[in-house]
Tab-separated table of C-alpha atoms and ligand atoms in Angstrom:
chain	number	residue	atom	x	y	z
A	25	UNK	CA	24.472	-27.670	-20.768
A	26	UNK	CA	21.295	-26.085	-22.028
A	27	UNK	CA	21.563	-22.855	-24.004
A	28	UNK	CA	19.583	-19.748	-23.278
A	29	UNK	CA	17.591	-18.777	-26.367
A	30	UNK	CA	15.286	-15.879	-27.182
A	31	UNK	CA	11.697	-16.304	-28.339
A	32	UNK	CA	9.277	-13.399	-28.753
A	33	UNK	CA	10.446	-11.180	-25.925
A	34	UNK	CA	11.609	-13.876	-23.508
A	35	UNK	CA	15.004	-15.429	-22.696
A	36	UNK	CA	14.582	-19.058	-21.673
A	37	UNK	CA	16.321	-22.472	-21.638
A	38	UNK	CA	16.247	-24.038	-25.113
A	39	UNK	CA	14.136	-26.986	-23.944
A	40	UNK	CA	11.385	-24.642	-22.749
A	41	UNK	CA	11.261	-22.622	-25.977
A	42	UNK	CA	8.074	-23.188	-27.973
A	43	UNK	CA	6.673	-22.037	-31.330
A	44	UNK	CA	3.138	-22.658	-32.569
A	45	UNK	CA	2.637	-25.488	-35.082
A	46	UNK	CA	0.735	-22.857	-37.094
A	47	UNK	CA	3.773	-20.615	-37.377
A	48	UNK	CA	4.087	-19.592	-41.020
A	49	UNK	CA	7.816	-20.160	-40.816
A	50	UNK	CA	7.090	-23.834	-40.087
A	51	UNK	CA	4.165	-24.189	-42.504
A	52	UNK	CA	5.294	-22.067	-45.502
A	53	UNK	CA	8.936	-21.143	-44.798
A	54	UNK	CA	7.433	-17.640	-44.697
A	55	UNK	CA	10.347	-15.953	-42.968
A	56	UNK	CA	13.806	-14.461	-43.169
A	57	UNK	CA	16.989	-15.305	-41.265
A	58	UNK	CA	20.447	-13.926	-40.616
A	59	UNK	CA	23.623	-15.401	-39.189
A	60	UNK	CA	26.254	-13.155	-37.609
A	61	UNK	CA	29.641	-14.502	-36.574
A	62	UNK	CA	31.124	-13.903	-33.132
A	63	UNK	CA	34.903	-13.706	-32.643
A	64	UNK	CA	36.595	-12.603	-29.428
A	65	UNK	CA	33.065	-12.213	-28.035
A	66	UNK	CA	32.245	-9.549	-30.655
A	67	UNK	CA	29.667	-9.532	-33.443
A	68	UNK	CA	31.294	-9.196	-36.873
A	69	UNK	CA	29.758	-7.155	-39.707
A	70	UNK	CA	26.551	-7.079	-37.680
A	71	UNK	CA	25.222	-3.723	-38.909
A	72	UNK	CA	25.410	-5.001	-42.470
A	73	UNK	CA	23.633	-8.244	-41.509
A	74	UNK	CA	20.805	-6.269	-39.915
A	75	UNK	CA	20.549	-3.982	-42.951
A	76	UNK	CA	20.242	-7.056	-45.176
A	77	UNK	CA	17.612	-8.428	-42.761
A	78	UNK	CA	15.566	-5.249	-43.209
A	79	UNK	CA	15.955	-5.441	-46.979
A	80	UNK	CA	14.978	-9.140	-47.158
A	81	UNK	CA	11.951	-8.516	-44.935
A	82	UNK	CA	10.927	-5.568	-47.122
A	83	UNK	CA	11.121	-7.725	-50.245
A	84	UNK	CA	8.515	-10.085	-48.761
A	85	UNK	CA	6.317	-7.328	-47.330
A	86	UNK	CA	7.362	-7.533	-43.697
A	87	UNK	CA	8.640	-4.788	-41.381
A	88	UNK	CA	11.536	-5.187	-38.940
A	89	UNK	CA	10.135	-6.811	-35.774
A	90	UNK	CA	11.871	-4.090	-33.718
A	91	UNK	CA	14.534	-1.442	-34.358
A	92	UNK	CA	17.997	-2.807	-35.201
A	93	UNK	CA	19.445	-1.375	-31.942
A	94	UNK	CA	16.990	-3.497	-29.932
A	95	UNK	CA	17.969	-6.610	-31.890
A	96	UNK	CA	21.645	-5.913	-31.147
A	97	UNK	CA	20.870	-5.711	-27.405
A	98	UNK	CA	19.284	-9.184	-27.539
A	99	UNK	CA	22.157	-10.607	-29.606
A	100	UNK	CA	24.645	-9.294	-27.035
A	101	UNK	CA	22.602	-10.601	-24.132
A	102	UNK	CA	22.615	-14.074	-25.731
A	103	UNK	CA	26.380	-13.902	-26.297
A	104	UNK	CA	26.878	-12.981	-22.627
A	105	UNK	CA	24.417	-15.521	-21.199
A	106	UNK	CA	25.885	-18.345	-23.293
A	107	UNK	CA	29.573	-17.354	-22.895
A	108	UNK	CA	30.159	-17.199	-26.625
A	109	UNK	CA	33.727	-16.290	-27.488
A	110	UNK	CA	33.672	-17.847	-30.956
A	111	UNK	CA	30.424	-18.852	-32.607
A	112	UNK	CA	27.362	-17.502	-34.338
A	113	UNK	CA	24.114	-15.773	-33.478
A	114	UNK	CA	21.195	-16.967	-35.600
A	115	UNK	CA	18.032	-14.934	-35.897
A	116	UNK	CA	14.784	-15.668	-37.667
A	117	UNK	CA	11.711	-13.549	-38.249
A	118	UNK	CA	8.516	-15.125	-39.549
A	119	UNK	CA	5.111	-13.758	-40.468
A	120	UNK	CA	3.771	-15.317	-37.264
A	121	UNK	CA	1.165	-17.936	-36.397
A	122	UNK	CA	-2.222	-17.983	-38.124
A	123	UNK	CA	-4.656	-20.592	-39.440
A	124	UNK	CA	-3.156	-22.180	-42.563
A	125	UNK	CA	-3.987	-20.032	-45.593
A	126	UNK	CA	-1.561	-18.871	-48.267
A	127	UNK	CA	-2.191	-15.095	-48.451
A	128	UNK	CA	-0.777	-12.941	-45.672
A	129	UNK	CA	-2.583	-13.280	-42.307
A	130	UNK	CA	-4.494	-10.363	-40.679
A	131	UNK	CA	-2.335	-7.276	-40.197
A	132	UNK	CA	-2.383	-7.594	-36.394
A	133	UNK	CA	-0.734	-11.061	-36.480
A	134	UNK	CA	2.376	-10.913	-34.309
A	135	UNK	CA	5.639	-11.710	-36.102
A	136	UNK	CA	7.751	-14.463	-34.561
A	137	UNK	CA	11.310	-13.522	-33.597
A	138	UNK	CA	13.667	-16.284	-32.523
A	139	UNK	CA	17.383	-16.009	-31.777
A	140	UNK	CA	19.947	-18.525	-30.580
A	141	UNK	CA	23.707	-18.937	-30.406
A	142	UNK	CA	25.998	-21.736	-31.595
A	143	UNK	CA	29.470	-22.210	-30.133
A	144	UNK	CA	32.201	-22.836	-32.709
A	145	UNK	CA	35.974	-23.114	-32.584
A	146	UNK	CA	36.823	-21.046	-35.653
A	147	UNK	CA	40.454	-20.471	-34.730
A	148	UNK	CA	41.326	-24.158	-34.560
A	149	UNK	CA	38.933	-25.553	-37.150
A	150	UNK	CA	40.291	-28.106	-39.640
A	151	UNK	CA	38.749	-25.982	-42.441
A	152	UNK	CA	40.849	-22.979	-41.396
A	153	UNK	CA	44.028	-25.072	-41.344
A	154	UNK	CA	43.598	-27.408	-44.295
A	155	UNK	CA	40.854	-25.860	-46.445
A	156	UNK	CA	37.693	-27.608	-47.605
A	157	UNK	CA	36.602	-30.002	-50.353
A	158	UNK	CA	33.637	-29.123	-52.568
A	159	UNK	CA	31.322	-31.145	-54.799
A	160	UNK	CA	29.397	-29.773	-57.783
A	161	UNK	CA	25.582	-29.838	-57.529
A	162	UNK	CA	22.926	-28.413	-59.875
A	163	UNK	CA	21.401	-25.222	-58.491
A	164	UNK	CA	17.661	-25.891	-58.320
A	165	UNK	CA	16.650	-22.824	-56.282
A	166	UNK	CA	13.981	-20.206	-57.004
A	167	UNK	CA	14.573	-16.881	-58.776
A	168	UNK	CA	14.895	-14.628	-55.678
A	169	UNK	CA	18.105	-15.921	-54.142
A	170	UNK	CA	18.932	-12.347	-53.092
A	171	UNK	CA	16.345	-12.743	-50.306
A	172	UNK	CA	17.700	-14.556	-47.241
A	173	UNK	CA	14.641	-16.764	-47.003
A	174	UNK	CA	14.387	-19.678	-44.562
A	175	UNK	CA	13.265	-21.854	-47.511
A	176	UNK	CA	16.558	-23.728	-47.726
A	177	UNK	CA	15.551	-27.174	-48.979
A	178	UNK	CA	17.626	-26.871	-52.171
A	179	UNK	CA	20.684	-25.996	-50.079
A	180	UNK	CA	19.959	-28.801	-47.600
A	181	UNK	CA	19.915	-31.283	-50.497
A	182	UNK	CA	22.994	-29.749	-52.141
A	183	UNK	CA	25.029	-29.826	-48.944
A	184	UNK	CA	23.849	-33.356	-48.116
A	185	UNK	CA	24.931	-34.541	-51.586
A	186	UNK	CA	28.324	-32.893	-50.993
A	187	UNK	CA	28.607	-34.427	-47.513
A	188	UNK	CA	27.885	-37.898	-48.919
A	189	UNK	CA	30.941	-37.390	-51.150
A	190	UNK	CA	33.089	-36.474	-48.158
A	191	UNK	CA	32.942	-32.753	-48.984
A	192	UNK	CA	32.236	-29.849	-46.651
A	193	UNK	CA	30.481	-27.611	-49.176
A	194	UNK	CA	28.580	-27.760	-52.478
A	195	UNK	CA	29.337	-25.663	-55.564
A	196	UNK	CA	25.962	-24.915	-57.048
A	197	UNK	CA	25.864	-24.362	-60.807
A	198	UNK	CA	23.431	-23.907	-63.686
A	199	UNK	CA	22.692	-26.556	-66.353
A	200	UNK	CA	25.423	-25.050	-68.546
A	201	UNK	CA	28.070	-25.239	-65.830
A	202	UNK	CA	28.049	-21.601	-64.658
A	203	UNK	CA	28.739	-21.329	-60.930
A	204	UNK	CA	26.148	-19.526	-58.802
A	205	UNK	CA	27.199	-19.939	-55.147
A	206	UNK	CA	28.377	-22.338	-52.522
A	207	UNK	CA	25.595	-24.178	-50.657
A	208	UNK	CA	25.831	-21.555	-47.903
A	209	UNK	CA	28.676	-19.347	-49.098
A	210	UNK	CA	29.879	-16.989	-51.804
A	211	UNK	CA	32.499	-18.520	-54.078
A	212	UNK	CA	35.582	-16.858	-55.574
A	213	UNK	CA	38.339	-17.921	-57.921
A	214	UNK	CA	41.782	-16.353	-58.024
A	215	UNK	CA	43.178	-15.984	-61.535
A	216	UNK	CA	46.800	-16.506	-62.578
A	217	UNK	CA	47.150	-12.672	-62.469
A	218	UNK	CA	46.049	-12.551	-58.831
A	219	UNK	CA	42.596	-11.114	-59.582
A	220	UNK	CA	39.650	-12.185	-57.451
A	221	UNK	CA	36.584	-13.173	-59.460
A	222	UNK	CA	33.073	-13.629	-58.088
A	223	UNK	CA	29.604	-13.281	-59.555
A	224	UNK	CA	28.060	-9.817	-59.748
A	225	UNK	CA	25.106	-9.202	-57.431
A	226	UNK	CA	21.685	-9.949	-58.920
A	227	UNK	CA	18.563	-11.898	-58.008
A	228	UNK	CA	20.575	-15.062	-58.701
A	229	UNK	CA	22.827	-14.837	-55.637
A	230	UNK	CA	22.645	-13.759	-52.019
A	231	UNK	CA	24.459	-10.437	-51.512
A	232	UNK	CA	27.020	-11.888	-49.095
A	233	UNK	CA	28.011	-9.607	-46.241
A	234	UNK	CA	31.471	-11.180	-45.992
A	235	UNK	CA	31.818	-10.637	-49.759
A	236	UNK	CA	30.899	-6.968	-49.269
A	237	UNK	CA	33.474	-6.490	-46.485
A	238	UNK	CA	36.149	-8.296	-48.477
A	239	UNK	CA	35.438	-6.106	-51.502
A	240	UNK	CA	36.008	-2.981	-49.396
A	241	UNK	CA	39.270	-4.371	-48.052
A	242	UNK	CA	40.425	-5.275	-51.570
A	243	UNK	CA	39.486	-1.833	-52.909
A	244	UNK	CA	41.501	-0.177	-50.120
A	245	UNK	CA	44.515	-2.346	-50.908
A	246	UNK	CA	44.310	-2.211	-54.709
A	247	UNK	CA	43.544	-5.953	-55.045
A	248	UNK	CA	41.579	-6.429	-58.298
A	249	UNK	CA	38.037	-7.548	-57.426
A	250	UNK	CA	36.242	-8.567	-60.597
A	251	UNK	CA	32.515	-9.255	-60.679
A	252	UNK	CA	31.661	-11.674	-63.472
A	253	UNK	CA	30.233	-15.148	-63.794
A	254	UNK	CA	32.622	-18.120	-64.153
A	255	UNK	CA	32.241	-21.802	-64.887
A	256	UNK	CA	33.041	-24.949	-62.941
A	257	UNK	CA	35.801	-25.653	-65.492
A	258	UNK	CA	37.379	-22.265	-64.776
A	259	UNK	CA	37.271	-22.990	-61.058
A	260	UNK	CA	38.928	-26.378	-61.630
A	261	UNK	CA	41.759	-24.701	-63.560
A	262	UNK	CA	42.184	-21.759	-61.135
A	263	UNK	CA	45.325	-21.490	-58.993
A	264	UNK	CA	43.085	-20.842	-55.970
A	265	UNK	CA	39.413	-21.059	-55.061
A	266	UNK	CA	37.885	-19.867	-51.805
A	267	UNK	CA	34.498	-19.306	-50.197
A	268	UNK	CA	33.259	-16.580	-47.880
A	269	UNK	CA	30.422	-16.482	-45.349
A	270	UNK	CA	29.696	-15.499	-41.766
A	271	UNK	CA	31.561	-18.182	-39.859
A	272	UNK	CA	33.719	-19.524	-42.677
A	273	UNK	CA	35.145	-15.972	-43.178
A	274	UNK	CA	37.560	-16.688	-46.040
A	275	UNK	CA	38.146	-20.441	-46.429
A	276	UNK	CA	40.376	-22.027	-49.055
A	277	UNK	CA	38.977	-24.746	-51.317
A	278	UNK	CA	41.549	-27.485	-51.933
A	279	UNK	CA	39.508	-29.962	-53.961
A	280	UNK	CA	36.499	-29.896	-56.308
A	281	UNK	CA	34.907	-33.214	-57.306
A	282	UNK	CA	38.057	-35.014	-56.164
A	283	UNK	CA	40.375	-32.842	-58.301
A	284	UNK	CA	43.018	-30.834	-56.510
A	285	UNK	CA	42.957	-27.037	-56.727
A	286	UNK	CA	46.377	-25.409	-56.920
A	287	UNK	CA	48.682	-27.608	-54.876
A	288	UNK	CA	45.868	-29.190	-52.838
A	289	UNK	CA	46.742	-26.851	-49.940
A	290	UNK	CA	45.289	-23.453	-48.951
A	291	UNK	CA	46.956	-20.955	-51.287
A	292	UNK	CA	48.702	-17.720	-50.294
A	293	UNK	CA	45.934	-15.390	-51.489
A	294	UNK	CA	43.158	-17.116	-49.523
A	295	UNK	CA	45.375	-17.389	-46.437
A	296	UNK	CA	46.285	-13.710	-46.538
A	297	UNK	CA	42.711	-12.553	-47.208
A	298	UNK	CA	41.473	-14.630	-44.276
A	299	UNK	CA	43.981	-12.940	-41.971
A	300	UNK	CA	43.163	-9.456	-43.256
A	301	UNK	CA	39.412	-10.039	-43.085
A	302	UNK	CA	39.547	-11.396	-39.531
A	303	UNK	CA	41.885	-8.664	-38.255
A	304	UNK	CA	39.704	-5.911	-39.636
A	305	UNK	CA	36.344	-7.494	-38.816
A	306	UNK	CA	37.321	-8.165	-35.188
A	307	UNK	CA	38.719	-4.626	-34.857
A	308	UNK	CA	35.420	-3.209	-36.147
A	309	UNK	CA	33.301	-5.772	-34.257
A	310	UNK	CA	30.812	-4.744	-31.572
B	409	PDD	N1	24.858	-18.558	-45.299
B	409	PDD	N2	25.296	-17.521	-50.273
B	409	PDD	C1	24.434	-18.318	-49.609
B	409	PDD	C2	23.492	-19.165	-50.387
B	409	PDD	C3	24.446	-18.332	-48.196
B	409	PDD	O1	23.572	-19.108	-47.544
B	409	PDD	C4	25.382	-17.534	-47.495
B	409	PDD	C5	25.438	-17.486	-46.000
B	409	PDD	C6	26.267	-16.734	-48.243
B	409	PDD	C7	27.277	-15.843	-47.592
B	409	PDD	O2	26.676	-14.723	-46.997
B	409	PDD	P1	27.311	-13.997	-45.719
B	409	PDD	O3	28.708	-13.637	-46.106
B	409	PDD	O4	26.443	-12.818	-45.540
B	409	PDD	O5	27.270	-14.963	-44.568
B	409	PDD	C8	26.191	-16.748	-49.631
B	409	PDD	C9	24.763	-18.526	-43.868
B	409	PDD	C10	26.055	-18.353	-43.158
B	409	PDD	C11	23.964	-19.741	-43.413
B	409	PDD	O6	22.986	-20.017	-44.067
B	409	PDD	O7	24.309	-20.361	-42.393
């Protein structure tokens, strides 16, 4: 069955949706995206995703294509038209279509706004039940990873390399073995003392929205949430490792480069945090 998608003011069947070959998103990856999860038909953490959208756009000199409330109306319309109970809503804003030239196009160039849904079965996913395997990959990205840019080639290659090793996610790291992020997720280790450790926010990582929500939940419950860099070796020796993102929520990592983490099963901390995150995010969902 064909999805209904949204392109520049119009809802239409996916096969009828068209974007110019001159779109700067296509030509230069000159655009920003966001992914919001849907559970029980509700958008999770969506306000925070739209705030990050505005921030990312600002960092590359673009305004919001319309007020956040208008974007939410379209997201909800897509959820309804496509019967999404569990899934994601993807949105992408580009600097629009113009003759190919690197500097920004004339100020009256219309931005492109595209949105579509993807159905997923989060509740019964193998990753939720059994955790995921990760493979280490050098992080070869640019220096503004805090911007949610559609230029994702480094992550495409990292996740492909992981997939070729039978893994569901990549652990990206620097030349000296310091972990930056998952291919499309924030990564955490749990220490022997039950502390959560993840990198502090900087230009080197995306400020994950799921990370932000989890931090709030941990602060409320007195769970130590420590922001510092850690190495691949530390992750390998940790009792638990997990990743967070819109759609993976909190997902346990059971293997890195073929070596088991903890007992090779999702650990109690990751399992509990997943439950807490989902309960609270669905309750607060819109
Ligand atoms: N990716 N780090 C990177 C590099 C990411 O691409 C993502 C999300 C995250 C987690 O951010 P959040 O919790 O806001 O989803 C961290 C999305 C889901 C994607 O590209 O599909």
